[in-house]
Amino acid sequence: MDMNSFFNDLQGKINQAIESSPAKDIEKNVKSMMTQGFSKLDLVTREEFDIQAQVLAKTRAKLEALEQRVTELEERLVPTKPQV
């Protein structure tokens, strides 16, 4: 679903909710329509995003440590050339 059709559909639903609802139900209906519309976009919550950011940071730190360890091991394996 492209963004224009998504927002057009959402706008139509909001307009319909406003026209057919008493004032006190408008907020409830609009929230419901927005939640329904956003669920189609494959969005993640802020909490899910923060958790994935933490996982990525830990993974990056482990990768950097492993890269350093590999470099150290490679340096040990390279025979030193005798100086003449």
XYZ file of N, CA and C in Angstrom:
252
model
N 0.858 -1.169 0.000
C 0.000 0.000 0.000
C 0.905 1.233 0.000
N 0.716 2.136 -0.973
C 1.564 3.332 -0.988
C 1.055 4.344 0.030
N 1.916 5.287 0.347
C 1.619 6.235 1.421
C 0.421 7.124 1.082
N 0.297 7.562 -0.170
C -0.824 8.437 -0.534
C -2.164 7.734 -0.337
N -2.248 6.496 -0.812
C -3.524 5.796 -0.659
C -3.802 5.483 0.807
N -2.753 5.214 1.563
C -2.917 4.956 2.995
C -3.521 6.177 3.685
N -2.917 7.350 3.456
C -3.395 8.558 4.130
C -4.757 8.995 3.595
N -5.006 8.794 2.310
C -6.332 9.112 1.770
C -7.400 8.227 2.415
N -7.087 6.948 2.542
C -8.016 6.010 3.180
C -8.246 6.401 4.637
N -7.163 6.742 5.329
C -7.260 7.141 6.729
C -8.087 8.419 6.873
N -7.849 9.379 6.001
C -8.608 10.625 6.044
C -10.104 10.364 5.812
N -10.407 9.493 4.864
C -11.799 9.153 4.607
C -12.469 8.516 5.804
N -11.750 7.622 6.466
C -12.308 6.963 7.651
C -12.520 7.959 8.793
N -11.572 8.878 8.963
C -11.712 9.884 10.016
C -12.913 10.783 9.730
N -13.033 11.224 8.490
C -14.182 12.064 8.120
C -15.499 11.334 8.365
N -15.527 10.061 8.012
C -16.744 9.266 8.224
C -17.053 9.157 9.718
N -16.013 8.939 10.533
C -16.207 8.818 11.976
C -16.721 10.125 12.569
N -16.208 11.239 12.075
C -16.629 12.541 12.589
C -18.084 12.828 12.226
N -18.444 12.511 11.006
C -19.800 12.797 10.533
C -20.856 11.927 11.209
N -20.489 10.701 11.542
C -21.497 9.774 12.056
C -21.475 9.611 13.575
N -20.661 10.366 14.275
C -20.532 10.174 15.722
C -20.871 11.435 16.487
N -21.425 11.253 17.678
C -21.583 12.407 18.556
C -20.197 12.878 19.007
N -20.096 14.090 19.459
C -18.808 14.702 19.792
C -17.965 13.866 20.759
N -18.579 13.267 21.757
C -17.806 12.523 22.758
C -17.191 11.238 22.186
N -17.767 10.694 21.125
C -17.241 9.464 20.543
C -16.204 9.715 19.453
N -16.042 10.947 19.027
C -15.127 11.243 17.923
C -13.698 10.835 18.277
N -13.209 11.231 19.443
C -11.836 10.918 19.822
C -11.603 9.407 19.843
N -12.548 8.682 20.433
C -12.425 7.226 20.513
C -12.386 6.616 19.112
N -13.275 7.082 18.242
C -13.332 6.538 16.893
C -12.096 6.894 16.070
N -11.608 8.116 16.229
C -10.412 8.531 15.488
C -9.205 7.714 15.961
N -9.071 7.520 17.257
C -7.976 6.692 17.780
C -8.045 5.285 17.202
N -9.217 4.734 17.164
C -9.402 3.398 16.632
C -9.001 3.341 15.158
N -9.436 4.337 14.394
C -9.095 4.386 12.967
C -7.594 4.545 12.764
N -6.965 5.395 13.568
C -5.523 5.620 13.448
C -4.756 4.340 13.793
N -5.165 3.676 14.858
C -4.506 2.432 15.248
C -4.637 1.391 14.150
N -5.816 1.282 13.603
C -6.069 0.339 12.515
C -5.215 0.683 11.293
N -5.143 1.958 10.964
C -4.366 2.390 9.807
C -2.878 2.170 9.999
N -2.360 2.527 11.171
C -0.931 2.365 11.421
C -0.516 0.906 11.490
N -1.424 0.030 11.860
C -1.074 -1.392 11.927
C -0.746 -1.950 10.543
N -1.231 -1.299 9.503
C -0.942 -1.741 8.139
C 0.453 -1.342 7.672
N 1.127 -0.475 8.412
C 2.414 0.063 7.974
C 3.626 -0.708 8.486
N 3.457 -1.762 9.229
C 4.569 -2.515 9.804
C 5.487 -1.636 10.643
N 4.905 -0.805 11.486
C 5.673 0.057 12.371
C 6.050 -0.717 13.631
N 7.112 -0.273 14.284
C 7.491 -0.867 15.561
C 7.285 0.165 16.650
N 7.091 -0.319 17.851
C 6.930 0.599 18.979
C 8.293 1.161 19.361
N 8.276 2.239 20.114
C 9.536 2.842 20.579
C 10.290 1.845 21.445
N 9.555 1.080 22.261
C 10.187 0.082 23.128
C 10.908 -0.981 22.294
N 10.257 -1.477 21.249
C 10.893 -2.470 20.381
C 12.133 -1.883 19.702
N 12.041 -0.634 19.267
C 13.170 0.026 18.624
C 14.344 0.149 19.600
N 14.067 0.582 20.826
C 15.122 0.744 21.827
C 15.792 -0.586 22.152
N 15.006 -1.656 22.249
C 15.571 -2.979 22.522
C 16.501 -3.403 21.392
N 16.065 -3.207 20.148
C 16.908 -3.579 19.010
C 18.173 -2.717 18.950
N 18.080 -1.459 19.344
C 19.257 -0.590 19.377
C 20.262 -1.103 20.411
N 19.766 -1.574 21.560
C 20.647 -2.135 22.586
C 21.314 -3.418 22.089
N 20.539 -4.268 21.434
C 21.089 -5.517 20.890
C 22.182 -5.194 19.868
N 21.924 -4.221 19.015
C 22.901 -3.830 18.012
C 24.174 -3.295 18.655
N 24.043 -2.477 19.689
C 25.213 -1.926 20.368
C 26.053 -3.036 20.998
N 25.401 -4.011 21.635
C 26.131 -5.138 22.229
C 26.824 -5.963 21.157
N 26.130 -6.197 20.057
C 26.705 -6.980 18.960
C 27.907 -6.257 18.368
N 27.790 -4.955 18.198
C 28.894 -4.159 17.660
C 30.106 -4.226 18.587
N 29.883 -4.146 19.898
C 30.986 -4.213 20.860
C 31.670 -5.581 20.802
N 30.876 -6.643 20.698
C 31.455 -7.990 20.602
C 32.255 -8.143 19.316
N 31.730 -7.612 18.220
C 32.431 -7.696 16.937
C 33.768 -6.961 17.003
N 33.781 -5.778 17.598
C 35.028 -5.021 17.723
C 36.041 -5.776 18.576
N 35.586 -6.411 19.651
C 36.481 -7.194 20.506
C 37.046 -8.387 19.737
N 36.200 -9.056 18.974
C 36.667 -10.193 18.179
C 37.644 -9.759 17.093
N 37.377 -8.628 16.456
C 38.307 -8.123 15.443
C 39.675 -7.832 16.055
N 39.682 -7.248 17.247
C 40.936 -6.964 17.938
C 41.662 -8.256 18.281
N 40.928 -9.236 18.735
C 41.532 -10.536 19.093
C 42.125 -11.212 17.859
N 41.435 -11.182 16.749
C 41.945 -11.773 15.504
C 43.230 -11.064 15.075
N 43.244 -9.760 15.181
C 44.446 -8.993 14.827
C 45.616 -9.404 15.702
N 45.392 -9.550 16.994
C 46.448 -9.974 17.919
C 46.960 -11.366 17.567
N 46.044 -12.284 17.267
C 46.454 -13.646 16.923
C 47.220 -13.679 15.597
N 46.776 -12.886 14.636
C 47.484 -12.831 13.360
C 48.902 -12.291 13.539
N 49.063 -11.314 14.416
C 50.392 -10.753 14.667
C 51.313 -11.791 15.297
N 50.777 -12.660 16.110
C 51.588 -13.725 16.727
C 52.030 -14.766 15.700
N 51.193 -15.009 14.697
C 51.490 -16.029 13.698
C 52.503 -15.564 12.662
N 52.599 -14.289 12.431
C 53.518 -13.783 11.408
C 54.927 -13.883 11.973
N 55.774 -14.682 11.297
C 57.148 -14.817 11.825
C 57.912 -13.500 11.650
N 58.658 -13.194 12.650
C 59.450 -11.973 12.558
C 60.670 -12.239 11.692
N 60.977 -11.303 10.818
C 62.130 -11.457 9.923
C 63.383 -11.073 10.678
N 64.404 -11.906 10.562
C 65.664 -11.552 11.246
C 66.288 -10.324 10.602
N 66.785 -9.477 11.423
C 67.428 -8.267 10.911
C 68.858 -8.584 10.548
N 69.309 -8.053 9.447
C 70.661 -8.334 8.950
C 71.618 -7.264 9.357
